[in-house]
Amino acid sequence: MKTHLMLIKLLTLHSLLVLSVSHTFDFFYLVQQWPGSQCDTKYSCCYPTKEKPRPDFGIHGLWPNWINGSYPSNCDSNSPFNAIEISNLMNQMESHWPTLSCPSNDGQKFWGHEWNKHGTCSKTVLDQHEFFSTTLKLKTHINLLGALKDAGIHPNGSEYSVTSIRDAIKEARGYTPWIECNRDASGNSQLYQIYLCVDSSGSRFIECPVNLAKKCNTSIKFPSF
Ligand SMILES: *[C@@H]1O[C@H](CO)[C@@H](O)[C@H](O)[C@H]1NC(C)=O
Ligand SMILES: *[C@@H]1O[C@H](CO)[C@@H](O)[C@H](O)[C@H]1NC(C)=O
Ligand SMILES: *[C@@H]1O[C@H](CO)[C@@H](O)[C@H](O)[C@H]1NC(C)=O
């Protein structure tokens, strides 16, 4: 009888593990966006209610991903975004994770979307406060704009080769980024988002385990902001 119960317990534990495995992930993408490339397209961009963002990369998100290239999303509707939980991070959120969506707003909609879609899928590793504080820490630590400026790559409307942008970051910070481009209102290919990979505990950058092919011209514009 006892062994029987044990077996049932083991089986239950096993199915729980299997269940949770299907919701975990292999690594994160830390995605940052250049505000100048969002605001010079033919689509509209709105500054946050409080102020125009600083001329710096802004966080888009920290996205759990699988090595097969797909990713989990919207993993727990019972764990909604709650701004109160990150009230002590508000100043940092406003300066490093600004929203550019219209109509102009305080950013909570953007942060809520990022938590609900992505953060809930890594909450076994990072709770809500940790998800945002970890992302902020990674972003300020990697300081992409500093790495680019040190290599003579300035957001002044000039064109730079994608290779020179990638190499500048790789050489200064040690990790190879993926560059995503979009087009300005005249159709020029430009630096839009930069992806870096982070290990599944959110504690350190890693080389990306998958290749992210992103459409960029060989030479791309780095618009001012
Ligand atoms: C990728 O891997 C995850 C985790 O093993 C799995 O749940 C998902 O279905 C896979 N997706 C594809 C497209 O293979
Ligand atoms: C932008 O900065 C670079 C590096 O300082 C410089 O070579 C280039 O001429 C500048 N472009 C413009 C449009 O000012
Ligand atoms: C990409 O580069 C080619 C060759 O330099 C150029 O002809 C083309 O217009 C560029 N396309 C964009 C979208 O910038």
Coordinates of C-alpha atoms and ligand atoms in Angstrom, one line a residue:
M1 CA 0.0 0.0 0.0
K2 CA 2.8 2.4 1.0
T3 CA 4.8 1.7 -2.2
H4 CA 1.6 2.2 -4.2
L5 CA 1.1 5.7 -2.7
M6 CA 4.8 6.5 -3.3
L7 CA 4.4 5.5 -6.9
I8 CA 1.4 7.7 -7.3
K9 CA 3.3 10.6 -5.7
L10 CA 6.2 10.0 -8.0
L11 CA 4.0 9.9 -11.0
T12 CA 2.3 13.1 -10.0
L13 CA 5.6 14.8 -9.4
H14 CA 6.7 13.5 -12.8
S15 CA 3.7 14.9 -14.7
L16 CA 4.2 18.2 -12.8
L17 CA 7.7 18.4 -14.0
V18 CA 6.7 17.6 -17.5
L19 CA 4.1 20.3 -17.4
S20 CA 6.5 22.9 -16.1
V21 CA 9.2 21.9 -18.6
S22 CA 6.9 22.8 -21.5
H23 CA 6.6 26.3 -20.0
T24 CA 10.3 27.0 -19.4
F25 CA 12.8 28.4 -21.9
D26 CA 16.5 28.2 -22.8
F27 CA 17.8 31.8 -22.8
F28 CA 16.7 35.4 -23.0
Y29 CA 17.0 38.0 -25.7
L30 CA 17.6 41.5 -24.3
V31 CA 16.2 43.7 -27.0
Q32 CA 17.0 47.5 -27.1
Q33 CA 15.6 50.0 -29.6
W34 CA 17.0 53.2 -31.0
P35 CA 14.2 55.9 -30.5
G36 CA 15.4 57.9 -33.5
S37 CA 14.6 54.9 -35.7
Q38 CA 11.2 54.6 -34.4
C39 CA 10.3 58.2 -34.7
D40 CA 11.5 58.9 -38.2
T41 CA 9.4 56.3 -39.9
K42 CA 6.2 56.9 -41.7
Y43 CA 4.4 55.5 -38.6
S44 CA 3.7 57.8 -35.7
C45 CA 5.7 57.9 -32.5
C46 CA 4.7 59.7 -29.3
Y47 CA 6.9 60.8 -26.4
P48 CA 6.0 59.6 -22.9
T49 CA 3.7 62.1 -21.0
K50 CA 6.6 63.1 -18.7
E51 CA 9.3 64.0 -21.2
K52 CA 11.1 63.2 -24.4
P53 CA 13.3 60.1 -23.9
R54 CA 17.1 60.6 -23.5
P55 CA 19.1 60.1 -26.7
D56 CA 20.0 56.6 -25.8
F57 CA 18.9 53.1 -26.6
G58 CA 15.7 52.2 -24.7
I59 CA 14.7 48.7 -23.5
H60 CA 12.2 46.9 -25.6
G61 CA 12.1 43.8 -23.5
L62 CA 13.7 40.7 -22.0
W63 CA 12.3 37.8 -24.0
P64 CA 12.5 34.1 -22.9
N65 CA 13.3 32.0 -26.0
W66 CA 13.9 28.4 -27.0
I67 CA 16.9 27.2 -28.9
N68 CA 14.5 25.9 -31.6
G69 CA 13.8 29.5 -32.4
S70 CA 10.3 29.8 -31.1
Y71 CA 9.3 31.3 -27.8
P72 CA 6.7 30.9 -25.1
S73 CA 4.3 33.8 -24.6
N74 CA 1.4 34.8 -22.3
C75 CA 2.2 32.1 -19.8
D76 CA 0.1 33.1 -16.8
S77 CA -3.0 35.3 -17.0
N78 CA -3.3 34.9 -13.2
S79 CA -0.2 37.0 -12.7
P80 CA -1.1 40.4 -14.2
F81 CA 1.3 43.4 -14.4
N82 CA 1.1 45.4 -11.2
A83 CA 2.9 48.8 -11.2
I84 CA 2.9 48.9 -7.4
E85 CA 5.4 46.1 -7.4
I86 CA 7.9 48.1 -9.2
S87 CA 7.2 51.6 -7.8
N88 CA 10.8 51.8 -6.5
L89 CA 12.1 51.3 -10.0
M90 CA 9.9 54.0 -11.6
N91 CA 12.6 56.6 -12.3
Q92 CA 14.8 54.0 -13.9
M93 CA 11.9 52.6 -15.9
E94 CA 11.1 56.1 -17.2
S95 CA 14.7 56.8 -18.3
H96 CA 15.7 53.4 -19.7
W97 CA 12.4 51.8 -20.8
P98 CA 10.5 54.6 -22.4
T99 CA 7.3 54.0 -24.4
L100 CA 7.0 55.6 -27.8
S101 CA 3.5 54.4 -28.6
C102 CA 0.6 56.7 -29.3
P103 CA -1.3 58.3 -27.8
S104 CA 1.3 59.7 -25.4
N105 CA 1.2 57.8 -22.1
D106 CA 3.1 57.1 -18.9
G107 CA 4.6 53.7 -20.1
Q108 CA 2.5 51.3 -18.0
K109 CA 0.8 49.9 -21.0
F110 CA 4.1 49.0 -22.6
W111 CA 5.6 47.5 -19.4
G112 CA 2.3 45.6 -18.8
H113 CA 2.5 44.2 -22.3
E114 CA 6.1 43.1 -21.8
W115 CA 5.3 41.4 -18.4
N116 CA 2.2 39.7 -19.6
K117 CA 3.6 38.4 -22.9
H118 CA 7.1 37.6 -21.9
G119 CA 7.8 38.1 -18.2
T120 CA 5.1 35.6 -17.2
C121 CA 7.0 32.9 -19.1
S122 CA 10.2 33.3 -17.0
K123 CA 8.5 33.9 -13.6
T124 CA 9.8 30.7 -12.2
V125 CA 13.2 32.4 -12.5
L126 CA 12.4 36.1 -12.1
D127 CA 9.4 37.4 -10.2
Q128 CA 7.8 40.6 -11.4
H129 CA 10.2 42.9 -9.5
E130 CA 13.2 40.9 -10.5
F131 CA 12.1 40.8 -14.1
F132 CA 12.2 44.5 -14.4
S133 CA 15.2 45.2 -12.1
T134 CA 17.3 42.5 -13.9
T135 CA 16.5 43.9 -17.3
L136 CA 17.4 47.5 -16.2
K137 CA 20.7 46.2 -14.7
L138 CA 21.6 44.3 -17.9
K139 CA 20.8 47.3 -20.0
T140 CA 22.9 49.8 -18.0
H141 CA 25.7 47.3 -17.7
I142 CA 26.1 46.7 -21.4
N143 CA 25.8 50.4 -22.3
L144 CA 25.5 49.9 -26.1
L145 CA 25.6 53.6 -27.0
G146 CA 28.9 54.0 -25.1
A147 CA 30.4 51.1 -27.0
L148 CA 29.4 52.5 -30.3
K149 CA 30.5 56.1 -29.6
D150 CA 33.9 54.8 -28.4
A151 CA 34.3 53.2 -31.8
G152 CA 33.4 56.4 -33.6
I153 CA 29.9 55.4 -34.4
H154 CA 27.6 58.3 -33.6
P155 CA 23.8 58.8 -34.0
N156 CA 24.2 61.7 -36.4
G157 CA 22.4 60.5 -39.5
S158 CA 25.5 59.0 -41.1
E159 CA 25.7 55.5 -42.5
Y160 CA 27.8 52.8 -41.0
S161 CA 28.4 49.2 -42.0
V162 CA 26.4 46.6 -40.1
T163 CA 29.7 44.8 -39.6
S164 CA 31.3 47.8 -38.0
I165 CA 28.4 48.2 -35.6
R166 CA 28.5 44.5 -34.7
D167 CA 32.2 44.4 -34.3
A168 CA 32.3 47.5 -32.1
I169 CA 29.9 45.9 -29.6
K170 CA 31.6 42.5 -29.8
E171 CA 35.0 44.0 -29.2
A172 CA 34.0 46.4 -26.4
R173 CA 31.6 44.2 -24.5
G174 CA 32.5 40.6 -25.5
Y175 CA 29.3 39.4 -27.0
T176 CA 28.0 39.4 -30.6
P177 CA 24.8 41.3 -31.1
W178 CA 22.1 40.9 -33.7
I179 CA 21.1 44.0 -35.5
E180 CA 17.5 44.6 -36.8
C181 CA 16.8 47.3 -39.2
N182 CA 13.7 49.2 -40.3
R183 CA 13.2 52.0 -42.8
D184 CA 12.9 55.7 -42.4
A185 CA 10.1 57.6 -44.1
S186 CA 12.2 57.8 -47.3
G187 CA 12.9 54.0 -47.3
N188 CA 16.5 54.0 -46.1
S189 CA 17.6 51.0 -44.1
Q190 CA 18.5 52.1 -40.5
L191 CA 19.6 50.7 -37.1
Y192 CA 16.4 49.9 -35.3
Q193 CA 16.9 47.2 -32.6
I194 CA 19.9 45.4 -31.1
Y195 CA 19.5 41.9 -29.7
L196 CA 21.9 40.3 -27.1
C197 CA 21.5 37.0 -25.4
V198 CA 21.4 36.4 -21.7
D199 CA 21.5 33.0 -19.9
S200 CA 18.3 31.6 -18.5
S201 CA 19.0 32.8 -15.0
G202 CA 19.2 36.4 -16.2
S203 CA 22.6 36.9 -14.6
R204 CA 25.0 37.1 -17.5
F205 CA 25.3 37.8 -21.2
I206 CA 26.1 34.8 -23.5
E207 CA 26.8 34.3 -27.1
C208 CA 23.5 33.7 -28.8
P209 CA 22.7 30.0 -29.3
V210 CA 20.7 30.7 -32.4
N211 CA 21.2 32.7 -35.5
L212 CA 18.8 35.6 -35.9
A213 CA 18.8 36.7 -39.6
K214 CA 17.6 40.3 -39.7
K215 CA 17.1 42.3 -42.8
C216 CA 19.6 45.1 -43.0
N217 CA 21.4 46.7 -45.9
T218 CA 25.2 46.3 -45.7
S219 CA 25.4 50.0 -44.8
I220 CA 22.8 51.4 -42.5
K221 CA 21.8 54.8 -41.2
F222 CA 22.1 55.7 -37.5
P223 CA 19.7 58.6 -37.2
S224 CA 20.0 61.3 -34.6
F225 CA 17.4 61.7 -31.8
Ligands
LIG1 C1 10.4 24.5 -29.3 O1 10.7 23.9 -28.1 C2 9.7 24.0 -27.1 C3 10.3 23.5 -25.7 O2 10.8 22.2 -25.9 C4 8.4 23.3 -27.5 O3 7.5 23.5 -26.5 C5 8.0 24.0 -28.8 O4 6.8 23.4 -29.2 C6 9.0 23.9 -29.8 N1 8.6 24.7 -31.0 C7 8.8 24.3 -32.2 C8 8.3 25.1 -33.3 O5 9.5 23.3 -32.5
LIG2 C1 28.9 61.7 -37.8 O1 30.1 61.3 -37.0 C2 31.1 60.7 -37.7 C3 32.2 60.3 -36.7 O2 32.5 61.4 -35.9 C4 31.7 61.6 -38.8 O3 32.7 61.0 -39.5 C5 30.5 62.0 -39.7 O4 31.0 62.9 -40.7 C6 29.3 62.6 -39.0 N1 28.2 62.7 -39.9 C7 27.5 63.8 -39.9 C8 26.3 63.8 -40.9 O5 27.7 64.8 -39.2
LIG3 C1 20.8 49.1 -50.1 O1 22.0 49.2 -50.7 C2 22.0 49.3 -52.1 C3 23.4 49.3 -52.6 O2 24.2 50.2 -51.9 C4 21.2 50.5 -52.6 O3 21.1 50.5 -53.9 C5 19.8 50.4 -52.0 O4 19.1 51.5 -52.3 C6 19.9 50.2 -50.5 N1 18.5 50.0 -50.0 C7 18.1 50.6 -48.9 C8 16.7 50.3 -48.5 O5 18.7 51.5 -48.3

